[in-house]
Short mmCIF file of C-alpha atoms and ligand atoms in Angstrom, two decimals:
data_model
loop_
_atom_site.label_atom_id
_atom_site.label_comp_id
_atom_site.label_asym_id
_atom_site.label_seq_id
_atom_site.Cartn_x
_atom_site.Cartn_y
_atom_site.Cartn_z
CA MET A 1 -12.78 43.45 24.49
CA CYS A 2 -10.28 42.41 27.09
CA LEU A 3 -7.49 40.81 25.24
CA ASN A 4 -4.55 43.00 26.03
CA ILE A 5 -2.80 40.18 27.72
CA THR A 6 0.94 40.26 27.39
CA TYR A 7 2.54 36.89 27.42
CA ARG A 8 5.43 36.52 29.86
CA PRO A 9 7.51 33.58 28.84
CA MET A 10 8.75 31.50 31.78
CA THR A 11 12.31 31.28 30.60
CA ALA A 12 15.36 30.64 32.78
CA LYS A 13 16.76 34.10 32.04
CA LYS A 14 17.26 35.05 35.67
CA LYS A 15 19.09 31.87 36.43
CA ASP A 16 21.50 32.53 33.58
CA GLU A 17 22.41 35.86 35.14
CA SER A 18 23.13 34.40 38.58
CA PRO A 19 26.67 34.94 39.87
CA LYS A 20 27.18 31.20 40.48
CA ALA A 21 26.73 30.60 36.78
CA PRO A 22 28.30 27.13 36.52
CA VAL A 23 26.14 26.63 33.49
CA LYS A 24 27.77 29.58 31.77
CA LYS A 25 31.24 28.12 32.32
CA ALA A 26 30.21 24.89 30.73
CA ALA A 27 28.74 26.84 27.83
CA GLU A 28 32.00 28.73 27.30
CA LYS A 29 33.91 25.50 27.28
CA VAL A 30 31.65 24.09 24.61
CA GLU A 31 32.23 27.16 22.45
CA GLU A 32 35.98 26.59 22.52
CA GLU A 33 35.73 23.20 20.83
CA PRO A 34 33.82 23.38 17.56
CA LYS A 35 30.91 20.96 17.71
CA LYS A 36 31.33 17.91 15.52
CA LYS A 37 28.60 17.80 12.90
CA VAL A 38 26.43 14.75 13.47
CA LYS A 39 25.92 12.83 10.26
CA THR A 40 22.25 12.01 9.78
CA PRO A 41 21.74 8.34 8.97
CA GLU A 42 20.58 7.83 5.42
CA LEU A 43 17.88 5.55 4.15
CA LEU A 44 18.97 2.14 2.96
CA ARG A 45 19.02 1.84 -0.82
CA GLY A 46 15.71 0.66 -2.18
CA PHE A 47 13.85 1.69 0.98
CA ARG A 48 11.70 4.80 1.23
CA ASP A 49 9.55 6.93 3.48
CA ILE A 50 5.96 7.46 2.50
CA LEU A 51 5.48 11.10 3.40
CA PRO A 52 2.34 12.76 4.75
CA GLU A 53 1.72 14.46 1.40
CA ASP A 54 1.63 11.06 -0.33
CA GLN A 55 -0.70 9.43 2.17
CA GLY A 56 -3.88 10.67 0.46
CA ARG A 57 -3.10 8.66 -2.67
CA TRP A 58 -1.97 5.65 -0.62
CA ASN A 59 -5.24 5.74 1.32
CA MET A 60 -7.16 5.95 -1.92
CA VAL A 61 -5.50 2.71 -3.09
CA ARG A 62 -5.83 0.98 0.27
CA ASP A 63 -9.51 1.98 0.55
CA GLY A 64 -10.22 0.91 -3.02
CA ILE A 65 -8.69 -2.50 -2.38
CA ARG A 66 -10.52 -2.94 0.92
CA ASN A 67 -13.87 -1.97 -0.63
CA ILE A 68 -13.49 -4.55 -3.39
CA ALA A 69 -12.26 -7.22 -0.93
CA GLU A 70 -15.38 -6.69 1.14
CA ALA A 71 -17.70 -6.57 -1.85
CA TYR A 72 -16.32 -9.93 -3.04
CA THR A 73 -16.49 -11.35 0.54
CA PHE A 74 -12.78 -11.91 1.07
CA ASP A 75 -11.67 -12.06 4.72
CA ARG A 76 -8.67 -10.04 5.85
CA ILE A 77 -5.65 -11.88 7.20
CA ASP A 78 -2.40 -10.42 8.58
CA MET A 79 0.67 -12.60 8.63
CA PRO A 80 4.10 -11.98 10.11
CA ILE A 81 6.74 -10.25 8.06
CA LEU A 82 9.39 -12.68 9.33
CA GLU A 83 9.04 -16.39 8.58
CA ARG A 84 11.26 -19.46 8.70
CA THR A 85 13.46 -19.45 5.60
CA ASP A 86 12.36 -22.99 4.88
CA LEU A 87 8.86 -21.78 3.99
CA PHE A 88 10.16 -19.90 0.97
CA HIS A 89 12.70 -22.55 -0.06
CA LYS A 90 9.92 -25.11 -0.22
CA THR A 91 7.42 -22.96 -2.07
CA VAL A 92 8.91 -20.13 -4.09
CA GLY A 93 11.65 -22.53 -5.21
CA LYS A 94 15.38 -22.69 -4.60
CA ALA A 95 16.31 -22.01 -8.22
CA THR A 96 14.24 -18.81 -8.47
CA ASP A 97 15.83 -15.36 -8.49
CA ILE A 98 13.93 -14.47 -5.33
CA VAL A 99 15.32 -17.30 -3.22
CA GLU A 100 18.72 -17.45 -4.86
CA LYS A 101 19.59 -13.75 -4.75
CA GLU A 102 16.94 -11.55 -3.24
CA MET A 103 15.95 -12.77 0.19
CA TYR A 104 16.86 -10.96 3.39
CA THR A 105 17.90 -14.06 5.28
CA PHE A 106 19.67 -14.12 8.62
CA THR A 107 20.12 -16.24 11.71
CA ASP A 108 17.98 -15.09 14.63
CA PRO A 109 19.17 -15.15 18.28
CA SER A 110 17.69 -18.67 18.61
CA ASN A 111 20.02 -19.78 15.84
CA ARG A 112 17.20 -20.31 13.34
CA SER A 113 17.41 -19.26 9.72
CA VAL A 114 14.68 -16.68 9.16
CA SER A 115 13.75 -14.47 6.21
CA LEU A 116 11.84 -11.28 5.65
CA ARG A 117 8.97 -12.39 3.44
CA PRO A 118 9.57 -11.75 -0.28
CA GLU A 119 5.88 -12.45 -0.98
CA ALA A 120 2.89 -13.59 1.05
CA THR A 121 1.15 -16.40 -0.82
CA ALA A 122 3.37 -19.00 0.87
CA SER A 123 2.50 -17.48 4.28
CA ALA A 124 -1.21 -17.50 3.42
CA ALA A 125 -1.01 -21.21 2.52
CA ARG A 126 0.91 -21.88 5.74
CA ALA A 127 -1.75 -20.03 7.75
CA TYR A 128 -4.53 -21.92 5.93
CA ILE A 129 -2.96 -25.21 7.07
CA ASN A 130 -1.85 -24.06 10.55
CA HIS A 131 -5.33 -22.86 11.47
CA GLY A 132 -7.26 -25.83 10.09
CA MET A 133 -9.01 -23.73 7.46
CA LEU A 134 -9.27 -26.89 5.32
CA ASP A 135 -12.24 -27.81 7.52
CA ARG A 136 -14.12 -24.56 6.92
CA PRO A 137 -16.57 -24.22 4.04
CA GLN A 138 -14.52 -23.85 0.86
CA PRO A 139 -13.43 -21.67 -0.80
CA VAL A 140 -11.62 -19.89 1.99
CA LYS A 141 -11.10 -16.41 0.56
CA LEU A 142 -8.35 -14.35 2.19
CA TRP A 143 -6.87 -10.95 1.46
CA TYR A 144 -3.92 -9.09 2.94
CA ILE A 145 -1.89 -5.95 2.51
CA GLY A 146 1.64 -5.37 3.78
CA GLN A 147 5.35 -5.02 3.22
CA MET A 148 7.48 -7.46 1.23
CA PHE A 149 11.28 -7.47 0.95
CA ARG A 150 13.47 -8.38 -2.01
CA HIS A 151 17.12 -7.44 -2.33
CA ASP A 152 16.69 -6.69 -6.01
CA ARG A 153 18.48 -3.96 -8.00
CA PRO A 154 16.53 -0.78 -7.15
CA GLN A 155 15.11 1.10 -10.16
CA ALA A 156 11.93 2.95 -11.07
CA GLY A 157 9.01 1.00 -9.63
CA ARG A 158 11.32 -1.54 -8.00
CA TYR A 159 12.15 -1.26 -4.32
CA ARG A 160 13.72 -3.51 -1.74
CA GLN A 161 10.83 -2.94 0.62
CA PHE A 162 7.51 -2.62 -1.15
CA ASN A 163 3.84 -3.18 -0.40
CA GLN A 164 1.58 -5.77 -1.90
CA ALA A 165 -2.11 -6.43 -1.52
CA GLY A 166 -3.01 -10.03 -2.21
CA PHE A 167 -6.13 -12.10 -2.74
CA GLU A 168 -6.03 -15.87 -2.26
CA SER A 169 -8.86 -18.34 -2.75
CA PHE A 170 -8.29 -21.85 -1.33
CA GLY A 171 -10.20 -25.06 -1.88
CA VAL A 172 -12.00 -24.82 -5.23
CA HIS A 173 -10.83 -26.19 -8.59
CA GLU A 174 -13.41 -24.51 -10.76
CA PRO A 175 -12.08 -22.19 -13.50
CA ILE A 176 -14.64 -19.59 -12.45
CA VAL A 177 -12.46 -18.93 -9.39
CA ASP A 178 -9.53 -17.92 -11.64
CA ALA A 179 -11.84 -15.77 -13.75
CA GLN A 180 -13.48 -14.07 -10.80
CA LEU A 181 -10.10 -13.20 -9.30
CA ILE A 182 -9.12 -11.55 -12.56
CA VAL A 183 -12.43 -9.66 -12.69
CA LEU A 184 -11.89 -8.52 -9.10
CA GLY A 185 -8.38 -7.27 -9.90
CA VAL A 186 -9.57 -5.37 -12.98
CA GLN A 187 -12.38 -3.88 -10.91
CA ILE A 188 -9.89 -2.46 -8.40
CA PHE A 189 -8.06 -0.65 -11.21
CA LYS A 190 -11.30 0.53 -12.83
CA ASP A 191 -12.52 2.03 -9.56
CA LEU A 192 -9.21 3.85 -9.20
CA GLY A 193 -9.51 5.23 -12.73
CA LEU A 194 -6.69 3.15 -14.25
CA ASP A 195 -6.88 1.26 -17.55
CA VAL A 196 -5.27 -2.16 -17.44
CA LYS A 197 -4.94 -5.09 -19.75
CA VAL A 198 -4.69 -8.70 -18.67
CA ASP A 199 -1.96 -10.95 -20.05
CA ILE A 200 -2.83 -14.58 -19.54
CA ASN A 201 -1.33 -18.03 -20.16
CA SER A 202 -1.55 -21.57 -18.87
CA ILE A 203 1.46 -23.53 -17.70
CA GLY A 204 -0.60 -26.69 -17.12
CA THR A 205 0.13 -29.34 -14.54
CA PRO A 206 3.66 -30.21 -13.35
CA GLU A 207 3.45 -33.39 -15.48
CA CYS A 208 2.68 -31.71 -18.81
CA ARG A 209 5.16 -28.97 -17.93
CA GLN A 210 7.88 -31.63 -17.52
CA ALA A 211 7.29 -32.93 -21.02
CA TYR A 212 7.26 -29.39 -22.40
CA LEU A 213 10.45 -28.47 -20.54
CA ALA A 214 12.32 -31.41 -22.04
CA GLU A 215 11.38 -30.09 -25.49
CA LEU A 216 12.24 -26.48 -24.58
CA VAL A 217 15.65 -27.46 -23.21
CA ALA A 218 16.40 -29.53 -26.31
CA TYR A 219 15.53 -26.52 -28.49
CA PHE A 220 17.67 -24.02 -26.56
CA ARG A 221 20.60 -26.46 -26.29
CA GLN A 222 20.92 -26.25 -30.06
CA HIS A 223 21.36 -22.47 -29.66
CA ARG A 224 23.30 -22.52 -26.40
CA SER A 225 26.32 -20.68 -27.75
CA LYS A 226 24.15 -17.64 -28.61
CA LEU A 227 22.73 -17.30 -25.10
CA SER A 228 23.91 -14.79 -22.51
CA ASP A 229 25.62 -16.16 -19.39
CA GLU A 230 22.48 -15.41 -17.40
CA ASP A 231 20.28 -17.37 -19.81
CA LYS A 232 22.78 -20.24 -19.97
CA LYS A 233 22.30 -20.51 -16.22
CA ARG A 234 18.53 -20.41 -16.63
CA LEU A 235 18.74 -23.15 -19.25
CA GLN A 236 20.46 -25.32 -16.70
CA LYS A 237 18.57 -24.39 -13.54
CA ASN A 238 15.13 -23.03 -14.40
CA PRO A 239 14.54 -23.25 -18.17
CA LEU A 240 10.96 -22.00 -17.93
CA ARG A 241 12.35 -18.57 -17.04
CA LEU A 242 13.91 -18.38 -20.53
CA LEU A 243 10.41 -17.53 -21.70
CA ASP A 244 10.44 -14.18 -19.93
CA SER A 245 14.09 -13.39 -20.59
CA LYS A 246 14.84 -9.72 -21.28
CA ASP A 247 17.75 -10.65 -23.58
CA ASP A 248 17.13 -9.71 -27.24
CA VAL A 249 18.81 -12.83 -28.69
CA THR A 250 16.76 -15.12 -26.45
CA LYS A 251 13.62 -13.17 -27.34
CA GLU A 252 14.31 -13.77 -31.05
CA LEU A 253 15.01 -17.45 -30.45
CA LEU A 254 11.69 -17.74 -28.65
CA ASP A 255 9.86 -17.19 -31.95
CA GLY A 256 10.90 -20.68 -33.06
CA ALA A 257 10.65 -22.29 -29.62
CA PRO A 258 7.98 -24.81 -28.67
CA GLN A 259 4.97 -23.22 -26.95
CA ILE A 260 3.59 -24.52 -23.72
CA LEU A 261 -0.04 -24.31 -24.86
CA ASP A 262 0.69 -27.09 -27.36
CA TRP A 263 1.78 -29.34 -24.53
CA LEU A 264 -1.19 -28.96 -22.24
CA ASP A 265 -3.11 -32.15 -21.44
CA GLU A 266 -6.84 -32.25 -22.10
CA LYS A 267 -7.84 -31.29 -18.58
CA SER A 268 -5.48 -28.32 -18.46
CA LYS A 269 -6.69 -27.17 -21.88
CA GLU A 270 -10.31 -27.45 -20.80
CA HIS A 271 -9.63 -25.53 -17.58
CA PHE A 272 -7.89 -22.76 -19.47
CA MET A 273 -10.54 -22.50 -22.18
CA LYS A 274 -13.23 -22.11 -19.54
CA VAL A 275 -11.32 -19.32 -17.80
CA LEU A 276 -11.04 -17.48 -21.12
CA GLU A 277 -14.73 -18.02 -21.89
CA PHE A 278 -15.71 -16.53 -18.53
CA LEU A 279 -13.51 -13.52 -19.18
CA GLU A 280 -15.08 -13.03 -22.61
CA GLU A 281 -18.50 -13.30 -21.01
CA VAL A 282 -17.77 -10.36 -18.69
CA GLU A 283 -15.87 -8.50 -21.43
CA ILE A 284 -12.53 -8.33 -19.67
CA PRO A 285 -9.93 -7.55 -22.33
CA PHE A 286 -7.06 -10.05 -22.26
CA THR A 287 -4.11 -11.09 -24.40
CA LEU A 288 -2.85 -14.65 -24.68
CA ASN A 289 0.82 -14.39 -23.87
CA PRO A 290 2.55 -17.74 -24.46
CA TYR A 291 5.71 -16.45 -22.80
CA LEU A 292 4.12 -15.53 -19.50
CA VAL A 293 5.33 -18.01 -16.87
CA ARG A 294 5.76 -15.94 -13.66
CA GLY A 295 8.81 -16.24 -11.49
CA LEU A 296 7.78 -18.68 -8.79
CA ASP A 297 7.82 -22.47 -8.78
CA TYR A 298 4.43 -23.08 -7.25
CA TYR A 299 2.19 -22.00 -10.12
CA SER A 300 0.12 -24.39 -12.21
CA HIS A 301 -2.53 -23.88 -14.89
CA THR A 302 -3.63 -20.25 -15.21
CA VAL A 303 -1.06 -17.47 -14.80
CA PHE A 304 -1.87 -13.81 -15.42
CA GLU A 305 -0.60 -10.26 -15.05
CA PHE A 306 -2.25 -6.85 -14.91
CA LEU A 307 -0.46 -4.39 -17.19
CA LEU A 308 -1.06 -0.68 -17.20
CA LEU A 309 -2.21 0.83 -20.50
CA ASP A 310 -0.75 4.18 -21.48
CA ASP A 311 -2.65 6.98 -23.27
CA LYS A 312 -2.15 5.24 -26.62
CA GLY A 313 -3.49 1.97 -25.24
CA GLU A 314 0.00 0.40 -25.20
CA LYS A 315 1.03 -1.94 -22.39
CA SER A 316 3.74 -0.68 -20.07
CA GLN A 317 6.70 -2.84 -19.08
CA ASN A 318 6.11 -2.95 -15.36
CA ALA A 319 3.24 -5.14 -14.27
CA LEU A 320 0.95 -3.67 -11.62
CA GLY A 321 0.20 -7.13 -10.33
CA GLY A 322 0.04 -10.78 -11.17
CA GLY A 323 -0.82 -14.22 -9.97
CA GLY A 324 -2.24 -17.55 -10.94
CA ARG A 325 -3.37 -20.95 -9.80
CA TYR A 326 -1.19 -22.88 -7.35
CA ASP A 327 -2.90 -26.21 -6.83
CA GLY A 328 0.19 -27.93 -5.43
CA LEU A 329 1.20 -25.37 -2.82
CA VAL A 330 -0.89 -26.48 0.17
CA GLU A 331 0.17 -30.11 -0.31
CA LEU A 332 3.79 -29.01 -0.69
CA LEU A 333 3.57 -27.47 2.78
CA GLY A 334 2.15 -30.61 4.35
CA GLY A 335 -1.53 -29.73 3.93
CA ARG A 336 -4.30 -31.89 2.48
CA GLU A 337 -3.44 -33.47 -0.86
CA GLU A 338 -4.75 -31.78 -3.96
CA THR A 339 -6.01 -28.64 -2.28
CA PRO A 340 -6.63 -26.29 -5.16
CA ALA A 341 -5.93 -22.56 -4.83
CA CYS A 342 -5.62 -19.44 -6.91
CA GLY A 343 -4.59 -15.86 -6.15
CA PHE A 344 -2.77 -12.72 -7.13
CA ALA A 345 -0.85 -9.81 -5.66
CA LEU A 346 -0.80 -6.13 -6.60
CA GLY A 347 2.16 -3.79 -6.21
CA ILE A 348 0.89 -0.76 -4.29
CA GLU A 349 3.89 1.51 -5.05
CA ARG A 350 3.37 0.99 -8.78
CA ILE A 351 -0.36 1.69 -8.54
CA VAL A 352 0.23 4.86 -6.51
CA ARG A 353 2.77 5.99 -9.08
CA ALA A 354 0.41 5.29 -11.98
CA LEU A 355 -2.23 7.44 -10.27
CA SER A 356 0.25 10.23 -9.73
CA ASP A 357 1.52 10.06 -13.36
CA ARG A 358 -2.05 10.40 -14.58
CA GLY A 359 -2.81 13.26 -12.21
CA ILE A 360 -5.45 11.25 -10.37
CA ASP A 361 -5.67 12.95 -7.00
CA PRO A 362 -7.24 11.76 -3.78
CA PRO A 363 -10.40 13.48 -2.55
CA GLN A 364 -9.54 16.52 -0.43
CA ARG A 365 -9.84 16.14 3.32
CA PRO A 366 -12.50 18.60 4.58
CA GLN A 367 -10.68 21.72 5.77
CA PRO A 368 -11.50 23.04 9.27
CA GLN A 369 -13.92 25.96 9.23
CA VAL A 370 -13.15 26.93 12.81
CA PHE A 371 -9.91 28.16 14.38
CA PHE A 372 -9.22 28.26 18.10
CA ALA A 373 -7.00 31.11 19.34
CA GLN A 374 -5.90 31.26 22.96
CA LEU A 375 -4.04 33.68 25.19
CA GLY A 376 -2.20 32.18 28.12
CA ASP A 377 -1.98 28.81 29.79
CA ALA A 378 -5.39 28.99 31.49
CA ALA A 379 -6.96 29.45 28.05
CA ARG A 380 -4.87 26.62 26.67
CA ARG A 381 -6.22 24.31 29.37
CA VAL A 382 -9.82 25.20 28.51
CA GLY A 383 -8.83 24.91 24.86
CA LEU A 384 -7.74 21.30 25.21
CA ASN A 385 -11.15 20.35 26.58
CA LEU A 386 -13.01 22.43 24.02
CA TYR A 387 -11.04 20.84 21.22
CA GLU A 388 -12.26 17.46 22.41
CA SER A 389 -15.90 18.67 22.58
CA PHE A 390 -15.66 19.89 18.98
CA ARG A 391 -14.10 16.60 17.88
CA GLN A 392 -16.98 14.70 19.47
CA ALA A 393 -19.42 16.95 17.62
CA ASN A 394 -17.54 16.09 14.41
CA ILE A 395 -16.45 19.68 13.79
CA PRO A 396 -12.78 19.88 12.78
CA VAL A 397 -11.00 22.75 14.53
CA ALA A 398 -7.59 24.16 13.61
CA GLU A 399 -5.36 25.65 16.29
CA ALA A 400 -1.93 27.08 16.91
CA PHE A 401 -1.47 26.07 20.54
CA GLY A 402 2.25 26.70 20.13
CA LYS A 403 1.80 30.39 19.27
CA ASN A 404 1.38 33.07 21.94
CA ALA A 405 0.44 36.36 20.24
CA LEU A 406 -3.16 36.83 19.14
CA LYS A 407 -2.01 38.57 15.96
CA ALA A 408 0.03 35.57 14.88
CA GLN A 409 -2.87 33.25 15.61
CA LEU A 410 -5.37 35.38 13.67
CA GLU A 411 -2.95 35.44 10.75
CA ALA A 412 -2.78 31.66 10.87
CA ALA A 413 -6.59 31.51 10.93
CA ASP A 414 -6.75 33.85 7.95
CA LYS A 415 -4.33 31.69 5.97
CA LEU A 416 -6.49 28.65 6.61
CA ASN A 417 -9.48 30.59 5.33
CA VAL A 418 -11.73 29.52 8.21
CA GLN A 419 -15.19 31.03 8.70
CA LEU A 420 -15.00 31.41 12.45
CA THR A 421 -12.26 32.00 15.00
CA LEU A 422 -12.86 31.32 18.67
CA ILE A 423 -10.86 33.61 20.93
CA LEU A 424 -10.23 32.77 24.55
CA GLY A 425 -8.28 35.18 26.80
CA GLN A 426 -7.80 35.26 30.56
CA LYS A 427 -10.90 37.39 31.16
CA GLU A 428 -13.09 35.02 29.15
CA VAL A 429 -11.71 32.07 31.10
CA LEU A 430 -12.68 33.80 34.37
CA ASP A 431 -16.14 34.75 33.00
CA GLY A 432 -16.81 31.34 31.48
CA THR A 433 -17.27 32.92 28.04
CA ILE A 434 -15.59 32.81 24.65
CA ILE A 435 -15.50 35.18 21.67
CA ILE A 436 -16.70 34.01 18.25
CA ARG A 437 -15.26 36.10 15.45
CA ASP A 438 -16.72 35.95 11.95
CA MET A 439 -13.63 36.12 9.78
CA GLU A 440 -15.36 37.60 6.78
CA SER A 441 -17.21 40.49 8.47
CA GLY A 442 -14.92 40.82 11.49
CA ALA A 443 -18.02 40.88 13.76
CA GLN A 444 -17.47 39.38 17.20
CA GLU A 445 -19.88 38.08 19.81
CA ILE A 446 -19.29 36.84 23.33
CA VAL A 447 -21.06 33.59 24.19
CA ASP A 448 -21.27 31.14 27.08
CA VAL A 449 -18.34 28.73 26.64
CA LYS A 450 -20.61 25.80 27.53
CA LYS A 451 -22.84 26.58 24.56
CA VAL A 452 -20.14 27.37 22.04
CA VAL A 453 -20.15 23.96 20.31
CA GLN A 454 -23.90 24.15 19.66
CA ILE A 455 -23.72 27.77 18.51
CA VAL A 456 -20.84 27.10 16.14
CA GLU A 457 -22.62 24.03 14.79
CA LYS A 458 -25.68 26.16 13.98
CA LYS A 459 -23.62 28.91 12.37
CA LEU A 460 -21.80 26.43 10.15
CA ARG A 461 -25.03 24.71 9.10
CA ARG A 462 -26.57 28.05 8.20
CA GLU A 463 -23.50 28.76 6.13
CA GLU A 464 -23.90 25.45 4.34
CA GLY A 465 -27.52 26.27 3.59
CA VAL A 466 -29.03 23.83 6.09
CA ASP A 467 -31.74 25.11 8.43
CA PRO A 468 -30.42 24.50 11.94
CA VAL A 469 -33.90 23.71 13.32
CA THR A 470 -35.54 21.64 10.59
CA GLN A 471 -32.20 20.30 9.21
CA SER A 472 -33.63 20.84 5.71
CA PRO A 473 -32.00 23.04 3.04
CA VAL A 474 -32.64 26.76 3.48
CA VAL A 475 -34.81 28.11 0.66
CA GLU A 476 -33.83 31.60 -0.50
CA LYS A 477 -36.89 33.92 -0.56
P1 AMP B 1 5.26 -10.82 -7.87
O1 AMP B 1 5.05 -11.29 -6.46
O2 AMP B 1 6.67 -10.76 -8.27
O3 AMP B 1 4.38 -11.50 -8.83
O4 AMP B 1 4.80 -9.30 -7.88
C1 AMP B 1 3.46 -8.87 -7.89
C2 AMP B 1 3.47 -7.39 -8.06
O5 AMP B 1 4.16 -6.78 -6.98
C3 AMP B 1 4.23 -6.91 -9.29
O6 AMP B 1 3.39 -6.95 -10.41
C4 AMP B 1 4.63 -5.52 -8.92
O7 AMP B 1 3.57 -4.62 -9.13
C5 AMP B 1 4.87 -5.64 -7.43
N1 AMP B 1 6.32 -5.81 -7.18
C6 AMP B 1 7.06 -6.92 -7.27
N2 AMP B 1 8.34 -6.68 -6.94
C7 AMP B 1 8.41 -5.37 -6.63
C8 AMP B 1 9.46 -4.50 -6.20
N3 AMP B 1 10.71 -4.95 -6.01
N4 AMP B 1 9.17 -3.20 -5.98
C9 AMP B 1 7.91 -2.73 -6.16
N5 AMP B 1 6.89 -3.50 -6.55
C10 AMP B 1 7.13 -4.80 -6.79
#
């Protein structure tokens, strides 16, 4: 074997030793003044990197969502992250926490008020109108996945930049749309191996909600002095949000408060009953939660949330997703009157975390069975081309192009537990050959470099128990 090739690094050693040595002077000068330590910029609070080691689980969630979206014939849409602020004022509602406190709003160089999107349903409705989707066969079923931004207080499962996947169905009133969206959501969790429960409620039409709100406000006014400052504000600005207050006193008061279901008109009641019947039909477990109202102004009729169940079957506090019907949204944005719509969004970070907490791991990426070791730049050049040939043949190859010594490369190959190592030195480059080393037996053979992909392919198939000629499994005799 001709591999005794010593690597001579092409460093600038000689230059350093030259008598002119202006570089050296500069270096001495630098040594005199201690270098100031550069402070590495830190992440903004509530923002995070998703590291390579986490990507497997993220992909699992993304793939799961995409598979279900395709199975239920939803079409993907991507919308900009930055929108005119007005879009969210009109839709999410000025008195909501999101618009009041949590939006990243700034003036752009054209002197326009713009905001990083805090959610994407409003953008989906805008896109539906902008692109004349009202004239396509209805329902128009869209899905998206992407980053949202809310300047909320960061805590476990709550970030300032987070990812949501959303499903929106425009143009159909029928309660089966609400039910099918819920089924679809539950299916995503089931496929991922997560147990969820659905909390559901109806908040009726804006008209019946008005009548209910008058009653709710009257009730809480009697108890105003007991309310926290936060809830006093809610009572004044957005009384519906009192229903999902986290304050213990308010929670107790809610026991005696009027319930929205009693104020639904006949049509709203009928719609809601049908949604529940459909869910019972497909055996989706749900809980009627009269206090579920959701944070945004545009909802009407059905509202729902997906809650993770722990080992004991108890619901966790943080919802993995939620949504509802928003029949008024398209009209609110200047679209056709009475365009019905329904949708929901899932929080990807929370789903990924639930998977991790339960030890649900992504499938392992197939590990390379072949390692390419090279000696010298000529071999590296051939190596680059060979690497591409193996990729085209769908054979993953590991390498350590950055290493020079054969020993170090063989050690790397050993660590990766590959079956075969390809060794290419200067002599082999000149001869047009390459060495294939069987890592288990240590046996080596020299082959024509042009045939190496085919030969390796055959060796690997034989290893996997597939006959390289007939492609059928090898039967042990
Ligand atoms: P929402 O748009 O508020 O209904 O949120 C839908 C889902 O997105 C929630 O159920 C969460 O799973 C997720 N979510 C909302 N806000 C955050 C946040 N600040 N950080 C992480 N996930 C969030």
